[in-house]
Amino acid sequence: MDGSAKPRKQKHLFPLTGLFTCGVCGYAVTAEKQKGYTYYHCTNGKGICDQKKLFIREEKLDEQLAPIFDDVAFDEELIEMMYQAALEQMEHDDQFNTAAIEKLEKELAAIKLKDNRLLDAFLAENIEKDIYDAKQAEIKHERIALEKQLAGMRQNHQNPYATIERAKELFLFSNRAKSEYANAVPERKQEIAYELLSNALLKDRKMAQPQLKSPYDMLARTPKNADFAIMCG
């Protein structure tokens, strides 16, 4: 208050930290600002990894993410057709919402078990702290998303049509994720990236083995010219 305090240095948010590990040494990938640009590189936890010097700009990583967004995109006219077909099916299947809740409960239990095993590995000093922090942040994001989705499912348990609406929203999000990501602020870019992606590798300035989270992995495996009955399923 007397003017003697120094202002805090602003902390930057890097959307893709926590999603990548080094493809050579397995340590976390970090980011930093240099001359107005964001660069990602290996943390070089073991002190011997040559990947630390191989900086890659965030824009270049975004370009490598583009095909993944394309994999989960569907024509919006087709989405509407599948939505209408699902509404008809819902009239004959009142078990849909119950099955969805059971699936989410199993996924949430698996996430909690994964978190416990990660903590055990850290306490046993089997993994380094930077890897633990990155993985724990990823698990936390996924757990919160599942808990939110499960709460919504339970709330709408007496209205199975709400599940179909959620499914439609998911398809529309997948379809629009690429353009939204390209124009989003860092906080929103991180939300989109964590919603779709799990851990990937970064080696020689190239992304490798990116993993889509459920159910986006299923969308990516579905051929865009598949039989309409398969698409509806």
PDB file of N, CA and C in Angstrom, residues 128-183:
ATOM      1  N   GLU A 128       9.072 -39.335 -11.697  1.00  0.00           N
ATOM      2  CA  GLU A 128       9.528 -38.016 -11.288  1.00  0.00           C
ATOM      3  C   GLU A 128       8.336 -37.091 -11.036  1.00  0.00           C
ATOM      4  N   LYS A 129       8.584 -36.020 -10.268  1.00  0.00           N
ATOM      5  CA  LYS A 129       7.503 -35.114  -9.873  1.00  0.00           C
ATOM      6  C   LYS A 129       6.867 -34.413 -11.077  1.00  0.00           C
ATOM      7  N   ASP A 130       7.675 -34.010 -12.085  1.00  0.00           N
ATOM      8  CA  ASP A 130       7.082 -33.283 -13.216  1.00  0.00           C
ATOM      9  C   ASP A 130       6.134 -34.178 -14.012  1.00  0.00           C
ATOM     10  N   ILE A 131       6.489 -35.461 -14.122  1.00  0.00           N
ATOM     11  CA  ILE A 131       5.596 -36.397 -14.812  1.00  0.00           C
ATOM     12  C   ILE A 131       4.340 -36.619 -13.977  1.00  0.00           C
ATOM     13  N   TYR A 132       4.522 -36.764 -12.649  1.00  0.00           N
ATOM     14  CA  TYR A 132       3.363 -36.945 -11.773  1.00  0.00           C
ATOM     15  C   TYR A 132       2.409 -35.768 -11.869  1.00  0.00           C
ATOM     16  N   ASP A 133       2.976 -34.539 -11.834  1.00  0.00           N
ATOM     17  CA  ASP A 133       2.136 -33.339 -11.879  1.00  0.00           C
ATOM     18  C   ASP A 133       1.346 -33.267 -13.185  1.00  0.00           C
ATOM     19  N   ALA A 134       2.019 -33.573 -14.295  1.00  0.00           N
ATOM     20  CA  ALA A 134       1.344 -33.506 -15.593  1.00  0.00           C
ATOM     21  C   ALA A 134       0.234 -34.542 -15.702  1.00  0.00           C
ATOM     22  N   LYS A 135       0.526 -35.774 -15.275  1.00  0.00           N
ATOM     23  CA  LYS A 135      -0.479 -36.839 -15.354  1.00  0.00           C
ATOM     24  C   LYS A 135      -1.632 -36.588 -14.381  1.00  0.00           C
ATOM     25  N   GLN A 136      -1.290 -36.069 -13.187  1.00  0.00           N
ATOM     26  CA  GLN A 136      -2.330 -35.813 -12.200  1.00  0.00           C
ATOM     27  C   GLN A 136      -3.277 -34.711 -12.671  1.00  0.00           C
ATOM     28  N   ALA A 137      -2.720 -33.693 -13.371  1.00  0.00           N
ATOM     29  CA  ALA A 137      -3.559 -32.624 -13.914  1.00  0.00           C
ATOM     30  C   ALA A 137      -4.497 -33.168 -14.986  1.00  0.00           C
ATOM     31  N   GLU A 138      -3.979 -34.063 -15.819  1.00  0.00           N
ATOM     32  CA  GLU A 138      -4.800 -34.668 -16.872  1.00  0.00           C
ATOM     33  C   GLU A 138      -5.928 -35.504 -16.257  1.00  0.00           C
ATOM     34  N   ILE A 139      -5.595 -36.313 -15.231  1.00  0.00           N
ATOM     35  CA  ILE A 139      -6.607 -37.142 -14.567  1.00  0.00           C
ATOM     36  C   ILE A 139      -7.666 -36.262 -13.909  1.00  0.00           C
ATOM     37  N   LYS A 140      -7.243 -35.159 -13.306  1.00  0.00           N
ATOM     38  CA  LYS A 140      -8.183 -34.259 -12.638  1.00  0.00           C
ATOM     39  C   LYS A 140      -9.179 -33.672 -13.634  1.00  0.00           C
ATOM     40  N   HIS A 141      -8.680 -33.215 -14.789  1.00  0.00           N
ATOM     41  CA  HIS A 141      -9.560 -32.666 -15.818  1.00  0.00           C
ATOM     42  C   HIS A 141     -10.575 -33.716 -16.276  1.00  0.00           C
ATOM     43  N   GLU A 142     -10.094 -34.932 -16.480  1.00  0.00           N
ATOM     44  CA  GLU A 142     -10.974 -35.996 -16.952  1.00  0.00           C
ATOM     45  C   GLU A 142     -12.001 -36.379 -15.886  1.00  0.00           C
ATOM     46  N   ARG A 143     -11.563 -36.433 -14.618  1.00  0.00           N
ATOM     47  CA  ARG A 143     -12.481 -36.788 -13.535  1.00  0.00           C
ATOM     48  C   ARG A 143     -13.581 -35.745 -13.376  1.00  0.00           C
ATOM     49  N   ILE A 144     -13.213 -34.471 -13.434  1.00  0.00           N
ATOM     50  CA  ILE A 144     -14.197 -33.399 -13.301  1.00  0.00           C
ATOM     51  C   ILE A 144     -15.210 -33.451 -14.436  1.00  0.00           C
ATOM     52  N   ALA A 145     -14.714 -33.713 -15.653  1.00  0.00           N
ATOM     53  CA  ALA A 145     -15.618 -33.799 -16.804  1.00  0.00           C
ATOM     54  C   ALA A 145     -16.594 -34.959 -16.652  1.00  0.00           C
ATOM     55  N   LEU A 146     -16.094 -36.110 -16.173  1.00  0.00           N
ATOM     56  CA  LEU A 146     -16.960 -37.274 -15.979  1.00  0.00           C
ATOM     57  C   LEU A 146     -17.984 -37.033 -14.878  1.00  0.00           C
ATOM     58  N   GLU A 147     -17.543 -36.424 -13.781  1.00  0.00           N
ATOM     59  CA  GLU A 147     -18.459 -36.147 -12.679  1.00  0.00           C
ATOM     60  C   GLU A 147     -19.564 -35.190 -13.107  1.00  0.00           C
ATOM     61  N   LYS A 148     -19.202 -34.196 -13.894  1.00  0.00           N
ATOM     62  CA  LYS A 148     -20.197 -33.240 -14.390  1.00  0.00           C
ATOM     63  C   LYS A 148     -21.199 -33.931 -15.312  1.00  0.00           C
ATOM     64  N   GLN A 149     -20.664 -34.776 -16.201  1.00  0.00           N
ATOM     65  CA  GLN A 149     -21.542 -35.489 -17.128  1.00  0.00           C
ATOM     66  C   GLN A 149     -22.449 -36.468 -16.380  1.00  0.00           C
ATOM     67  N   LEU A 150     -21.891 -37.158 -15.388  1.00  0.00           N
ATOM     68  CA  LEU A 150     -22.671 -38.124 -14.620  1.00  0.00           C
ATOM     69  C   LEU A 150     -23.778 -37.427 -13.827  1.00  0.00           C
ATOM     70  N   ALA A 151     -23.460 -36.265 -13.252  1.00  0.00           N
ATOM     71  CA  ALA A 151     -24.473 -35.518 -12.505  1.00  0.00           C
ATOM     72  C   ALA A 151     -25.623 -35.115 -13.409  1.00  0.00           C
ATOM     73  N   GLY A 152     -25.285 -34.696 -14.636  1.00  0.00           N
ATOM     74  CA  GLY A 152     -26.325 -34.331 -15.586  1.00  0.00           C
ATOM     75  C   GLY A 152     -27.175 -35.515 -15.993  1.00  0.00           C
ATOM     76  N   MET A 153     -26.522 -36.677 -16.163  1.00  0.00           N
ATOM     77  CA  MET A 153     -27.246 -37.892 -16.526  1.00  0.00           C
ATOM     78  C   MET A 153     -28.232 -38.291 -15.429  1.00  0.00           C
ATOM     79  N   ARG A 154     -27.779 -38.239 -14.198  1.00  0.00           N
ATOM     80  CA  ARG A 154     -28.643 -38.628 -13.085  1.00  0.00           C
ATOM     81  C   ARG A 154     -29.811 -37.658 -12.933  1.00  0.00           C
ATOM     82  N   GLN A 155     -29.534 -36.383 -13.154  1.00  0.00           N
ATOM     83  CA  GLN A 155     -30.584 -35.386 -13.043  1.00  0.00           C
ATOM     84  C   GLN A 155     -31.679 -35.606 -14.083  1.00  0.00           C
ATOM     85  N   ASN A 156     -31.243 -36.051 -15.252  1.00  0.00           N
ATOM     86  CA  ASN A 156     -32.194 -36.247 -16.346  1.00  0.00           C
ATOM     87  C   ASN A 156     -32.605 -37.714 -16.515  1.00  0.00           C
ATOM     88  N   HIS A 157     -32.414 -38.486 -15.451  1.00  0.00           N
ATOM     89  CA  HIS A 157     -32.685 -39.918 -15.559  1.00  0.00           C
ATOM     90  C   HIS A 157     -34.140 -40.194 -15.937  1.00  0.00           C
ATOM     91  N   GLN A 158     -35.043 -39.327 -15.489  1.00  0.00           N
ATOM     92  CA  GLN A 158     -36.449 -39.521 -15.805  1.00  0.00           C
ATOM     93  C   GLN A 158     -36.808 -38.966 -17.188  1.00  0.00           C
ATOM     94  N   ASN A 159     -35.834 -38.356 -17.837  1.00  0.00           N
ATOM     95  CA  ASN A 159     -36.065 -37.795 -19.173  1.00  0.00           C
ATOM     96  C   ASN A 159     -34.984 -38.294 -20.121  1.00  0.00           C
ATOM     97  N   PRO A 160     -35.147 -39.493 -20.674  1.00  0.00           N
ATOM     98  CA  PRO A 160     -34.104 -40.074 -21.519  1.00  0.00           C
ATOM     99  C   PRO A 160     -33.788 -39.250 -22.762  1.00  0.00           C
ATOM    100  N   TYR A 161     -34.713 -38.375 -23.173  1.00  0.00           N
ATOM    101  CA  TYR A 161     -34.454 -37.557 -24.349  1.00  0.00           C
ATOM    102  C   TYR A 161     -33.304 -36.573 -24.110  1.00  0.00           C
ATOM    103  N   ALA A 162     -33.053 -36.247 -22.835  1.00  0.00           N
ATOM    104  CA  ALA A 162     -31.942 -35.356 -22.533  1.00  0.00           C
ATOM    105  C   ALA A 162     -30.615 -35.987 -22.941  1.00  0.00           C
ATOM    106  N   THR A 163     -30.522 -37.321 -22.872  1.00  0.00           N
ATOM    107  CA  THR A 163     -29.308 -38.019 -23.280  1.00  0.00           C
ATOM    108  C   THR A 163     -29.061 -37.847 -24.772  1.00  0.00           C
ATOM    109  N   ILE A 164     -30.121 -37.927 -25.550  1.00  0.00           N
ATOM    110  CA  ILE A 164     -29.994 -37.736 -26.988  1.00  0.00           C
ATOM    111  C   ILE A 164     -29.556 -36.304 -27.308  1.00  0.00           C
ATOM    112  N   GLU A 165     -30.098 -35.349 -26.556  1.00  0.00           N
ATOM    113  CA  GLU A 165     -29.698 -33.961 -26.758  1.00  0.00           C
ATOM    114  C   GLU A 165     -28.208 -33.794 -26.467  1.00  0.00           C
ATOM    115  N   ARG A 166     -27.746 -34.447 -25.397  1.00  0.00           N
ATOM    116  CA  ARG A 166     -26.331 -34.388 -25.049  1.00  0.00           C
ATOM    117  C   ARG A 166     -25.475 -35.011 -26.151  1.00  0.00           C
ATOM    118  N   ALA A 167     -25.944 -36.120 -26.711  1.00  0.00           N
ATOM    119  CA  ALA A 167     -25.205 -36.776 -27.793  1.00  0.00           C
ATOM    120  C   ALA A 167     -25.108 -35.853 -29.014  1.00  0.00           C
ATOM    121  N   LYS A 168     -26.201 -35.180 -29.317  1.00  0.00           N
ATOM    122  CA  LYS A 168     -26.178 -34.249 -30.442  1.00  0.00           C
ATOM    123  C   LYS A 168     -25.190 -33.110 -30.181  1.00  0.00           C
ATOM    124  N   GLU A 169     -25.210 -32.587 -28.965  1.00  0.00           N
ATOM    125  CA  GLU A 169     -24.276 -31.523 -28.606  1.00  0.00           C
ATOM    126  C   GLU A 169     -22.835 -31.983 -28.753  1.00  0.00           C
ATOM    127  N   LEU A 170     -22.578 -33.255 -28.382  1.00  0.00           N
ATOM    128  CA  LEU A 170     -21.234 -33.797 -28.500  1.00  0.00           C
ATOM    129  C   LEU A 170     -20.789 -33.851 -29.960  1.00  0.00           C
ATOM    130  N   PHE A 171     -21.679 -34.309 -30.840  1.00  0.00           N
ATOM    131  CA  PHE A 171     -21.357 -34.354 -32.259  1.00  0.00           C
ATOM    132  C   PHE A 171     -21.107 -32.948 -32.812  1.00  0.00           C
ATOM    133  N   LEU A 172     -21.938 -32.012 -32.414  1.00  0.00           N
ATOM    134  CA  LEU A 172     -21.778 -30.640 -32.897  1.00  0.00           C
ATOM    135  C   LEU A 172     -20.484 -30.033 -32.373  1.00  0.00           C
ATOM    136  N   PHE A 173     -20.143 -30.326 -31.113  1.00  0.00           N
ATOM    137  CA  PHE A 173     -18.869 -29.848 -30.569  1.00  0.00           C
ATOM    138  C   PHE A 173     -17.705 -30.414 -31.370  1.00  0.00           C
ATOM    139  N   SER A 174     -17.755 -31.724 -31.661  1.00  0.00           N
ATOM    140  CA  SER A 174     -16.688 -32.358 -32.433  1.00  0.00           C
ATOM    141  C   SER A 174     -16.557 -31.706 -33.804  1.00  0.00           C
ATOM    142  N   ASN A 175     -17.704 -31.377 -34.388  1.00  0.00           N
ATOM    143  CA  ASN A 175     -17.703 -30.816 -35.721  1.00  0.00           C
ATOM    144  C   ASN A 175     -17.135 -29.403 -35.756  1.00  0.00           C
ATOM    145  N   ARG A 176     -17.328 -28.662 -34.678  1.00  0.00           N
ATOM    146  CA  ARG A 176     -16.928 -27.257 -34.651  1.00  0.00           C
ATOM    147  C   ARG A 176     -15.641 -27.018 -33.862  1.00  0.00           C
ATOM    148  N   ALA A 177     -15.078 -28.077 -33.297  1.00  0.00           N
ATOM    149  CA  ALA A 177     -13.912 -27.930 -32.422  1.00  0.00           C
ATOM    150  C   ALA A 177     -12.726 -27.304 -33.135  1.00  0.00           C
ATOM    151  N   LYS A 178     -12.505 -27.676 -34.386  1.00  0.00           N
ATOM    152  CA  LYS A 178     -11.342 -27.182 -35.122  1.00  0.00           C
ATOM    153  C   LYS A 178     -11.380 -25.678 -35.284  1.00  0.00           C
ATOM    154  N   SER A 179     -12.502 -25.153 -35.764  1.00  0.00           N
ATOM    155  CA  SER A 179     -12.595 -23.708 -35.984  1.00  0.00           C
ATOM    156  C   SER A 179     -12.623 -22.958 -34.654  1.00  0.00           C
ATOM    157  N   GLU A 180     -13.290 -23.536 -33.634  1.00  0.00           N
ATOM    158  CA  GLU A 180     -13.337 -22.866 -32.333  1.00  0.00           C
ATOM    159  C   GLU A 180     -11.951 -22.823 -31.703  1.00  0.00           C
ATOM    160  N   TYR A 181     -11.210 -23.933 -31.812  1.00  0.00           N
ATOM    161  CA  TYR A 181      -9.863 -23.988 -31.251  1.00  0.00           C
ATOM    162  C   TYR A 181      -8.960 -22.936 -31.898  1.00  0.00           C
ATOM    163  N   ALA A 182      -9.078 -22.796 -33.209  1.00  0.00           N
ATOM    164  CA  ALA A 182      -8.213 -21.871 -33.946  1.00  0.00           C
ATOM    165  C   ALA A 182      -8.423 -20.424 -33.517  1.00  0.00           C
ATOM    166  N   ASN A 183      -9.624 -20.098 -33.040  1.00  0.00           N
ATOM    167  CA  ASN A 183      -9.946 -18.709 -32.710  1.00  0.00           C
ATOM    168  C   ASN A 183     -10.106 -18.464 -31.214  1.00  0.00           C
TER     169      ASN A 183
END
